[in-house]
mmCIF file of C-alpha atoms in Angstrom:
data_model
loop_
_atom_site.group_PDB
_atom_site.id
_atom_site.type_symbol
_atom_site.label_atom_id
_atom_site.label_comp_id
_atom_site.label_asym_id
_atom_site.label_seq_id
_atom_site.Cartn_x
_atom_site.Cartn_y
_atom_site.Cartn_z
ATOM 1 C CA UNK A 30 127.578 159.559 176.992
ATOM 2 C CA UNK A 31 130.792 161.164 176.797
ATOM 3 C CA UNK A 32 133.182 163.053 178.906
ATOM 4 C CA UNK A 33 135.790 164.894 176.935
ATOM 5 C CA UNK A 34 134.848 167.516 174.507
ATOM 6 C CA UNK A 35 134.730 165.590 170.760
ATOM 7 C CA UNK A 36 135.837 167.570 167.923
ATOM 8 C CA UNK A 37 135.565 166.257 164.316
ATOM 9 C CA UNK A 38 138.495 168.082 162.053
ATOM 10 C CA UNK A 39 137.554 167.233 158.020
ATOM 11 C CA UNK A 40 140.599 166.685 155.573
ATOM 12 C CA UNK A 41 140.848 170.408 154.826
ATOM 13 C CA UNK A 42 141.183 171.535 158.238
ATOM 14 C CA UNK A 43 144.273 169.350 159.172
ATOM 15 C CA UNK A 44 145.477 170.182 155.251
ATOM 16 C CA UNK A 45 145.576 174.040 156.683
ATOM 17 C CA UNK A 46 147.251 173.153 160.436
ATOM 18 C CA UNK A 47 149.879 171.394 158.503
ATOM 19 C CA UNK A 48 150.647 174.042 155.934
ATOM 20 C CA UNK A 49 154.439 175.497 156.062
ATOM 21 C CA UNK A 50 152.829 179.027 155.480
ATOM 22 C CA UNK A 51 150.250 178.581 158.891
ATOM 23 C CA UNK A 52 147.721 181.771 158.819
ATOM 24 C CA UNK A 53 147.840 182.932 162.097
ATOM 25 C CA UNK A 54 143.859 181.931 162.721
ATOM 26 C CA UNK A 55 145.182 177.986 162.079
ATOM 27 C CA UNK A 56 148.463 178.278 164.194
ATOM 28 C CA UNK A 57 146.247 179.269 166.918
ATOM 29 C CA UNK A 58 143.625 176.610 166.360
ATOM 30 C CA UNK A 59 146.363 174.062 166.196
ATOM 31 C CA UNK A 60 147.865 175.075 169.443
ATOM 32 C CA UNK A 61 144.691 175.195 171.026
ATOM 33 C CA UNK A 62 143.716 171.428 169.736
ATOM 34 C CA UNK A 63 147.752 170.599 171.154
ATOM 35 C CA UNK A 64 146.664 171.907 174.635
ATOM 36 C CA UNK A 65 142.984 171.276 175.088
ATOM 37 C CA UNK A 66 143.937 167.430 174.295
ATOM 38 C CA UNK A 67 147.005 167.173 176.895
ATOM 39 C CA UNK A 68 145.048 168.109 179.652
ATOM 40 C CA UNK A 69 142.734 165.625 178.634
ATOM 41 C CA UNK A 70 139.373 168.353 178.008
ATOM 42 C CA UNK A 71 139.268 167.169 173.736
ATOM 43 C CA UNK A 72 140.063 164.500 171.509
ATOM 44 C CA UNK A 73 139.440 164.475 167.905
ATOM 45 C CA UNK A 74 138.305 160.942 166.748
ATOM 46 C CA UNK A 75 139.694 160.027 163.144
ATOM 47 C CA UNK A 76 137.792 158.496 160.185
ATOM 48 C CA UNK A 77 137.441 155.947 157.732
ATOM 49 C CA UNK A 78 136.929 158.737 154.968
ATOM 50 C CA UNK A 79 140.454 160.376 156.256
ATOM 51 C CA UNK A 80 142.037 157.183 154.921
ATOM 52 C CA UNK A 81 140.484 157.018 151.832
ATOM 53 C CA UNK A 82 141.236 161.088 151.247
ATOM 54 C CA UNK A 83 144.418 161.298 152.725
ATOM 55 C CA UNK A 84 146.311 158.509 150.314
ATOM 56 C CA UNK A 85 145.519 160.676 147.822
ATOM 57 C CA UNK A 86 149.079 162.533 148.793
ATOM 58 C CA UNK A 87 152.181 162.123 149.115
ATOM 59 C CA UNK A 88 153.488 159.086 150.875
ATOM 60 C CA UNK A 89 155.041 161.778 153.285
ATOM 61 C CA UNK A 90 152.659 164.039 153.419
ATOM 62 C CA UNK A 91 150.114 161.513 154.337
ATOM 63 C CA UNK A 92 151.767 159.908 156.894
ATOM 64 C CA UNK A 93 152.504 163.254 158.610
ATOM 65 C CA UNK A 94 148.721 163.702 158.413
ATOM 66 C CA UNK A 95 148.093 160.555 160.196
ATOM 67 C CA UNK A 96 150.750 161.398 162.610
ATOM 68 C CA UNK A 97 148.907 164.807 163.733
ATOM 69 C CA UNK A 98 145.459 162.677 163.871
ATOM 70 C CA UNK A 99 146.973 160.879 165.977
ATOM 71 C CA UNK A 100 148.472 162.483 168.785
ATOM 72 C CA UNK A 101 144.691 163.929 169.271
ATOM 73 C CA UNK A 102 142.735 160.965 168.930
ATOM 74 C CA UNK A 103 142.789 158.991 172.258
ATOM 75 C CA UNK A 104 143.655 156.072 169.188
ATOM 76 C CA UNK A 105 139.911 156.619 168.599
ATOM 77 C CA UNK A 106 138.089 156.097 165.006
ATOM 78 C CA UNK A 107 134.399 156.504 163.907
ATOM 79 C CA UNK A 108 132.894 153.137 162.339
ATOM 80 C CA UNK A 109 132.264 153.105 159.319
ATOM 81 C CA UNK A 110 129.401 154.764 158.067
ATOM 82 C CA UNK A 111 127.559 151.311 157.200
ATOM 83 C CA UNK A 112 128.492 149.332 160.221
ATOM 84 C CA UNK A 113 127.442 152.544 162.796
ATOM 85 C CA UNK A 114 124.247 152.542 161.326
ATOM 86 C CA UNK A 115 123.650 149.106 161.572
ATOM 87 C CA UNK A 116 124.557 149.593 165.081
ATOM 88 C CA UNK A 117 122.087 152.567 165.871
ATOM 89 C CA UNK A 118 119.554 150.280 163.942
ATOM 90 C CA UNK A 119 119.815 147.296 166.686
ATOM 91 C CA UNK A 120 120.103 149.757 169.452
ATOM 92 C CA UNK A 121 117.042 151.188 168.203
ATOM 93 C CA UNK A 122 115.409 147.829 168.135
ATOM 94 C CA UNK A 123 116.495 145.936 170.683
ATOM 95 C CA UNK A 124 116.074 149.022 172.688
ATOM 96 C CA UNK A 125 120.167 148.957 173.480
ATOM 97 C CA UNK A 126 122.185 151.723 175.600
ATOM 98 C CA UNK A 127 124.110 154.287 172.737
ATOM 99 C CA UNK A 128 127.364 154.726 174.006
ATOM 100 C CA UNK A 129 131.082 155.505 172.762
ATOM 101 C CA UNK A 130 132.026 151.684 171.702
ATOM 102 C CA UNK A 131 128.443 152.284 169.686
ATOM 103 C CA UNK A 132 130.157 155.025 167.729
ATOM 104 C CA UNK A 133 133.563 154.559 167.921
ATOM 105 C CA UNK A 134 136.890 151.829 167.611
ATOM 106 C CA UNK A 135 139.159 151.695 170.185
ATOM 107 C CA UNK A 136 143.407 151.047 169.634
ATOM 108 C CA UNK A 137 143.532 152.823 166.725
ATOM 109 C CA UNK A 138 147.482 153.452 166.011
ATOM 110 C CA UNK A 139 149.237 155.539 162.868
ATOM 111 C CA UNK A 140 147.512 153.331 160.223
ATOM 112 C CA UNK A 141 149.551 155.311 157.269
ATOM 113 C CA UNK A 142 152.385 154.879 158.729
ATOM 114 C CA UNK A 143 152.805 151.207 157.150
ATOM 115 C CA UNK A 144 153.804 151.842 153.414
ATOM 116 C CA UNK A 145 151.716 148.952 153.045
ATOM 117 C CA UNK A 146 148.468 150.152 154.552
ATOM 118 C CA UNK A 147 148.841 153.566 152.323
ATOM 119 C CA UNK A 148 148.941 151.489 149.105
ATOM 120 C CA UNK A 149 145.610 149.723 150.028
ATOM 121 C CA UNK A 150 144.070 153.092 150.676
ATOM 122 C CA UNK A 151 145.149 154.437 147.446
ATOM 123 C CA UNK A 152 144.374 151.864 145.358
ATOM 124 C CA UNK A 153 140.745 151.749 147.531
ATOM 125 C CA UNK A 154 140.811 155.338 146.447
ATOM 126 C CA UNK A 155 141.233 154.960 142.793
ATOM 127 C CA UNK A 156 138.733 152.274 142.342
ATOM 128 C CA UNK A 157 136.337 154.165 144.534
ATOM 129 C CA UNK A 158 136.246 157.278 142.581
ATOM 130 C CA UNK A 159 136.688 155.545 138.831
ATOM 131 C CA UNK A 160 133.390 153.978 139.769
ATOM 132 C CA UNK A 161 131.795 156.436 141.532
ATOM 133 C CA UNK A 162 132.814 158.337 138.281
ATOM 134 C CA UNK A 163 131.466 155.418 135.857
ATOM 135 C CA UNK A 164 127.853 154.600 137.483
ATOM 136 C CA UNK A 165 126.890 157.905 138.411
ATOM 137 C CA UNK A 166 124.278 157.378 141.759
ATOM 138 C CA UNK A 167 120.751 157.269 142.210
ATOM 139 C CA UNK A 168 118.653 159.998 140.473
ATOM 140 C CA UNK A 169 115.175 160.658 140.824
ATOM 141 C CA UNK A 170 112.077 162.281 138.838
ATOM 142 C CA UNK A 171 112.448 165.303 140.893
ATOM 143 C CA UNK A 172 115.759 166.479 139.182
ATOM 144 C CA UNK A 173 113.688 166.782 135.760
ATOM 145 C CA UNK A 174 111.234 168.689 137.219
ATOM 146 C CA UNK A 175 113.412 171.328 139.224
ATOM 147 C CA UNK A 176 116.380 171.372 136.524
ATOM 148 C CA UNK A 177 116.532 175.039 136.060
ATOM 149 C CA UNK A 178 113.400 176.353 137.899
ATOM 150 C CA UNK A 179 112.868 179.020 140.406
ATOM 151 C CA UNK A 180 110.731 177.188 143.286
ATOM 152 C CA UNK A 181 109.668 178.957 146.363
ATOM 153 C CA UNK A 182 110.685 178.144 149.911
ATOM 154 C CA UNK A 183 107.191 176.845 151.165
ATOM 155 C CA UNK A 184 107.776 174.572 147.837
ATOM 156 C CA UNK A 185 111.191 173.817 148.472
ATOM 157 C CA UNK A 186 110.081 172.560 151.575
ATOM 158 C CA UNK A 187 107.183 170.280 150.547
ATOM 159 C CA UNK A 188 109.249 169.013 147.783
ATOM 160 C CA UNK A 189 112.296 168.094 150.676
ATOM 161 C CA UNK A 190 109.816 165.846 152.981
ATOM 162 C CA UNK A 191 108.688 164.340 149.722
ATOM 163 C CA UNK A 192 111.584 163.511 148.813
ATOM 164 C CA UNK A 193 113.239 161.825 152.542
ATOM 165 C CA UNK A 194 109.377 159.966 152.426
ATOM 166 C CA UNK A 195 110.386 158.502 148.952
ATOM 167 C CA UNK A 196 114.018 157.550 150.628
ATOM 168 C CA UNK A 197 112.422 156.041 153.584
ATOM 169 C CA UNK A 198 110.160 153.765 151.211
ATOM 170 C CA UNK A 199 113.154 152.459 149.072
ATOM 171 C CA UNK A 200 114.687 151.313 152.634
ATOM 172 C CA UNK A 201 111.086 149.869 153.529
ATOM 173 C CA UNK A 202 110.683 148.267 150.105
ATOM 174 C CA UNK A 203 114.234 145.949 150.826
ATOM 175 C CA UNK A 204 113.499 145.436 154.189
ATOM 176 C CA UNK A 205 110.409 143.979 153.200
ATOM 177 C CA UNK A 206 111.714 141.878 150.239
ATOM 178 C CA UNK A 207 113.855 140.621 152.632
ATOM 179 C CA UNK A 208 111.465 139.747 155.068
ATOM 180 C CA UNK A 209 108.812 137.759 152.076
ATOM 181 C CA UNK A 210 112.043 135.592 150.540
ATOM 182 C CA UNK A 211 113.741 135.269 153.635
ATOM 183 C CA UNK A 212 117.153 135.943 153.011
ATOM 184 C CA UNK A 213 119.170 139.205 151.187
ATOM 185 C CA UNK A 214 120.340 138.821 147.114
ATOM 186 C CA UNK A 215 122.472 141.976 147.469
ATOM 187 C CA UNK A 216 122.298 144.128 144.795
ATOM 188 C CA UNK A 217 125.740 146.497 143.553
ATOM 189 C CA UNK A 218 127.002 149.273 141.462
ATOM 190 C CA UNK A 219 129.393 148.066 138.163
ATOM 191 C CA UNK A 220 131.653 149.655 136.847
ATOM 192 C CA UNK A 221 134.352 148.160 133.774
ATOM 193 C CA UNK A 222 136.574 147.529 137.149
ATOM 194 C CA UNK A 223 134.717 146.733 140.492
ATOM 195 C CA UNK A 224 131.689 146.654 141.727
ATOM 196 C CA UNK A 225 130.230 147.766 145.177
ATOM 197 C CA UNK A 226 127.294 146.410 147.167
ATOM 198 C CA UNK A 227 124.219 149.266 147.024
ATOM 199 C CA UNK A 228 124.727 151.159 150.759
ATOM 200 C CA UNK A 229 121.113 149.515 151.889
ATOM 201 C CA UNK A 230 121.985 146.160 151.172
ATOM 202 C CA UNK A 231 125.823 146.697 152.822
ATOM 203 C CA UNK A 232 123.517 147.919 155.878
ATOM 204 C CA UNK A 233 121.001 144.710 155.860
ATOM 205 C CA UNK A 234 123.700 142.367 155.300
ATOM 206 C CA UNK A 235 125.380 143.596 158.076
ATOM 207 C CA UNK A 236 122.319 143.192 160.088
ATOM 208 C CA UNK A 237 121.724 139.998 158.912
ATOM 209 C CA UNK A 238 125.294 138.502 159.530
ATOM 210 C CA UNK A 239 126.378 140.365 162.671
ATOM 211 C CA UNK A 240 123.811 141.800 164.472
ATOM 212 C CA UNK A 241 121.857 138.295 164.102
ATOM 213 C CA UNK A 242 118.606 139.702 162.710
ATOM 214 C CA UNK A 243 115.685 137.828 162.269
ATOM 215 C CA UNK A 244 112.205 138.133 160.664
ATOM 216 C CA UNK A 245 110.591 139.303 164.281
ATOM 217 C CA UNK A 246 113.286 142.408 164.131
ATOM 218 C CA UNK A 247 112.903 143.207 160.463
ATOM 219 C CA UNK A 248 109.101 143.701 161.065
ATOM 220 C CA UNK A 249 109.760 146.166 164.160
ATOM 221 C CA UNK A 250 112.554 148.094 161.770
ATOM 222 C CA UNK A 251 109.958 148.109 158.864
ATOM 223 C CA UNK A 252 107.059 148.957 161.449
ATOM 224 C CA UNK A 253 109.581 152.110 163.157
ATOM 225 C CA UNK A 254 110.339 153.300 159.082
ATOM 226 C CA UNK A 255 106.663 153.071 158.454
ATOM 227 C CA UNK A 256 106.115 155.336 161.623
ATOM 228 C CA UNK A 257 109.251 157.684 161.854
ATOM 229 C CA UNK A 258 110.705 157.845 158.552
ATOM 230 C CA UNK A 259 114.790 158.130 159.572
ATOM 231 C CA UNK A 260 114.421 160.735 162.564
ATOM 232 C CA UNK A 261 115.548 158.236 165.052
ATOM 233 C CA UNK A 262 118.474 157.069 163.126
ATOM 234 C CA UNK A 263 120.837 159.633 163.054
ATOM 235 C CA UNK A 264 122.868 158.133 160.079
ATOM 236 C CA UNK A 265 119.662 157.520 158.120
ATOM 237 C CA UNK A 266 118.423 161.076 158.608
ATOM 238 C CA UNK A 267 122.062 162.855 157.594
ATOM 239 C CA UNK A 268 123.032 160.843 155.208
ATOM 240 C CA UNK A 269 119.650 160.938 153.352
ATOM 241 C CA UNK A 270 118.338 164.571 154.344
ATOM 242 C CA UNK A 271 121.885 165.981 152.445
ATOM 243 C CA UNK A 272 121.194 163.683 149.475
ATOM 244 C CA UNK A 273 117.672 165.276 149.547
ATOM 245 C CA UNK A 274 118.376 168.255 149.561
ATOM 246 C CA UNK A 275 121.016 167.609 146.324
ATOM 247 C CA UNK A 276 118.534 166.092 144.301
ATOM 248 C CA UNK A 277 116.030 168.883 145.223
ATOM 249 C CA UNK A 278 119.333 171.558 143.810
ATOM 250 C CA UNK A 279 119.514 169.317 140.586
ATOM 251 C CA UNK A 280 123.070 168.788 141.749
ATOM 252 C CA UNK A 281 125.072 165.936 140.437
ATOM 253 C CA UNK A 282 127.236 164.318 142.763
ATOM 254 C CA UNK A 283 130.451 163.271 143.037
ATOM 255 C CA UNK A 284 133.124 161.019 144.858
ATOM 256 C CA UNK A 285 133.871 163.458 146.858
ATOM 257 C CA UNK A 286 130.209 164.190 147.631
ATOM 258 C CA UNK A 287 129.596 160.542 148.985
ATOM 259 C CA UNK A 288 132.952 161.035 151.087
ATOM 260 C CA UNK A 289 131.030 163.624 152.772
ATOM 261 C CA UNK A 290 128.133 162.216 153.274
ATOM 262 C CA UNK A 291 129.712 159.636 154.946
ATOM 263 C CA UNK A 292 131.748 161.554 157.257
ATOM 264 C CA UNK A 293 129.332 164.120 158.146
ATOM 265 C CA UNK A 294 126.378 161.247 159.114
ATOM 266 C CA UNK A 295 128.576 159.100 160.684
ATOM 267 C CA UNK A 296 130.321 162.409 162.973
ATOM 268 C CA UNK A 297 127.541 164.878 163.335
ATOM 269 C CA UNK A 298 125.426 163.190 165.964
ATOM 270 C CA UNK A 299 128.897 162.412 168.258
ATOM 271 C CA UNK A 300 130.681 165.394 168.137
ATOM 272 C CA UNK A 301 130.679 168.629 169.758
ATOM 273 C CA UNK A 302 132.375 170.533 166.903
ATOM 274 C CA UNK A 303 132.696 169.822 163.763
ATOM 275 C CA UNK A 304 135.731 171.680 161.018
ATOM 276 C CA UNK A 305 134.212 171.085 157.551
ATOM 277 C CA UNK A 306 134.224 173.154 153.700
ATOM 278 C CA UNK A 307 131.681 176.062 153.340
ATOM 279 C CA UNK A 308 129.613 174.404 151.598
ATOM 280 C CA UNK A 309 128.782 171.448 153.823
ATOM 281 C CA UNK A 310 128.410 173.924 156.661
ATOM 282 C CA UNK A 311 125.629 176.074 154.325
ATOM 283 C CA UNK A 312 124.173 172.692 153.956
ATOM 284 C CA UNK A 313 124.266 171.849 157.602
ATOM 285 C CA UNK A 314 122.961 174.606 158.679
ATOM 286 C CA UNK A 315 120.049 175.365 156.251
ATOM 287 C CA UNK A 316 118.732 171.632 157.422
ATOM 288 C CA UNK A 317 119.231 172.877 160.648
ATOM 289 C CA UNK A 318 121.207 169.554 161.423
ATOM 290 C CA UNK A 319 123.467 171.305 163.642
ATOM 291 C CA UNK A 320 120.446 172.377 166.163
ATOM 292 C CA UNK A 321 119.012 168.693 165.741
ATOM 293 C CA UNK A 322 122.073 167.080 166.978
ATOM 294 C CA UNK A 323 123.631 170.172 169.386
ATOM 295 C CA UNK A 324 126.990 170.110 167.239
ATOM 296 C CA UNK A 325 128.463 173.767 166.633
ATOM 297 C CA UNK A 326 129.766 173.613 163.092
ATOM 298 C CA UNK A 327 132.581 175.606 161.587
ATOM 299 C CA UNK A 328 134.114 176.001 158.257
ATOM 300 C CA UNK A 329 137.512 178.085 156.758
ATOM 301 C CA UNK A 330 136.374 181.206 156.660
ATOM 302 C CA UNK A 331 137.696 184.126 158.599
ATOM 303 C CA UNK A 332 134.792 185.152 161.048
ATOM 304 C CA UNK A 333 134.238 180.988 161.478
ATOM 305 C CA UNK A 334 137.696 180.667 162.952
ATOM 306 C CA UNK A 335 137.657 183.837 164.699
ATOM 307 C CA UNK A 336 134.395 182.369 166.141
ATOM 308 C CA UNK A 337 135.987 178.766 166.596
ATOM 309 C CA UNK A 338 138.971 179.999 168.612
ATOM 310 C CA UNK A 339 137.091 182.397 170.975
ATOM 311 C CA UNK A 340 135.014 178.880 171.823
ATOM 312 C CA UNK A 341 137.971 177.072 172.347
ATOM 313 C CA UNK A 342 139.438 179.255 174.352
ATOM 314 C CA UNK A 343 136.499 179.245 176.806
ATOM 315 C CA UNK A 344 136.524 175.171 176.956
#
């Protein structure tokens, strides 16, 4: 599907390549990336989520962010993580070739560059994470019952595909609401301030208005749910098997946590390699995501970028 070598860097990574004190592991990372993109073996698609995390800084120091991104991207950027699933969805469907346009816009150019454009982002950024803050998200009868218990692994494990099964019927239980009345009421989060559309209903609406869905392709998406749960939806699956397994910890989650989860599903699948925190790699790897979708993941620790420049070396 793709010819160059796609490596997804998360905010903390490019944070550390930019830093005026460089550790010697991230000077040699960065001059690796630098290299393996000029003769055209890498490129390191941006995100929507770097936009929203990187006004956040410093006019400056976001802008030299972007900058960096930049120069490695091919002017690529991931879709959102609502529209690329939408996408995958009709593919899936309508039985569509995946490719890069599936995944990925095309022209992007030095978005914070434009005082303007920053402003938006940061003021995106506050409301996003007041509300966030406000409404809480979705909780479930299973974080009563595990708040504070010891629960073995074969447990664990029942417990996990109980909870992606309950996941997969809330996206059923729309789809088919939507199919009896005929048309979507979309239903959002409110806070004192804004208010944002439920992720689902962003998803069918999308469906609805651009992908031209009718009744005869809601039945087939309802009949695949019914039969595969999210396995052959890569979005669906990430997005929802990390959620699972943070209800399952009794973990509340944050802003930051949805940021995540919306740049790890919408990147995982795509990329090659993948930069992210320690904890999103533990989280990776015990769902085993990483050997799902083929992506070698790496996070900041010493023996990971030891690891991480030995492989780019050999690319």
């Amino acid at each position: 599907m793709k010819k160059k070598f796609c490596i997804y860097l998360d905010q903390f990574a490019v944070s550390e390549m930019l830093q005026i004190d460089i550790t010697p592991e991230w000077s040699r990372i960065k001059e690796l990336l630098l290299q393996l993109h000029s003769k055209g073996i890498i490129f390191c698609p941006l995100s929507n989520e770097h936009y929203i995390e990187t006004s956040w800084k410093e006019y400056k120091e976001a802008k030299n962010h972007d900058l960096f991104l930049n120069k490695i991207s091919d002017e690529f950027c991931f879709k959102t993580e609502a529209f690329l699933t939408s996408q995958l969805i009709s593919s899936r469907i309508r039985k569509n070739k995946i490719t890069v346009k599936t995944y990925l816009h095309t022209e992007v150019k030095e978005i914070l560059k434009d005082s303007d454009n920053y402003k938006f982002y940061r003021e995106k950024n506050t409301e996003l994470f007041k509300t966030i803050k406000e409404i809480g998200h979705d909780t479930n009868e299973f974080k009563k019952l595990t708040s504070n218990q010891k629960i073995d692994s074969k447990t664990q494990k029942i417990m996990f595909n109980a909870l992606m099964h309950l996941e997969a019927q809330k996206f059923i239980q729309r789809l088919e609401k939507l199919y009896d009345k005929g048309k979507l009421m979309i239903e959002s989060y409110k806070s004192t301030t804004s208010e944002f559309p439920k992720w689902t209903d962003l998803v069918l609406d999308i469906l609805i208005k651009k992908h031209k869905f009718r009744k005869k392709e809601i039945q087939k998406l309802i009949f695949e749910l019914k039969s595969n749960g999210f396995k052959n939806i890569s979005t669906l699956n990430i997005r929802f098997s990390l959620i699972s397994l943070m209800n399952l910890r009794s973990k509340k989650d944050s802003s930051n946590d949805q940021i995540d989860i919306a740049r790890i599903s919408t990147s995982l699948d795509f990329s090659d390699i993948m930069l992210t925190d320690k904890k999103r790699k533990h989280e990776i790897h015990e769902l085993e995501l990483d050997k799902l979708y083929n992506t070698k993941v790496f996070s900041g620790i010493k023996s990971d970028l030891d690891n991480l420049i030995l492989v780019l070396e050999k690319l």
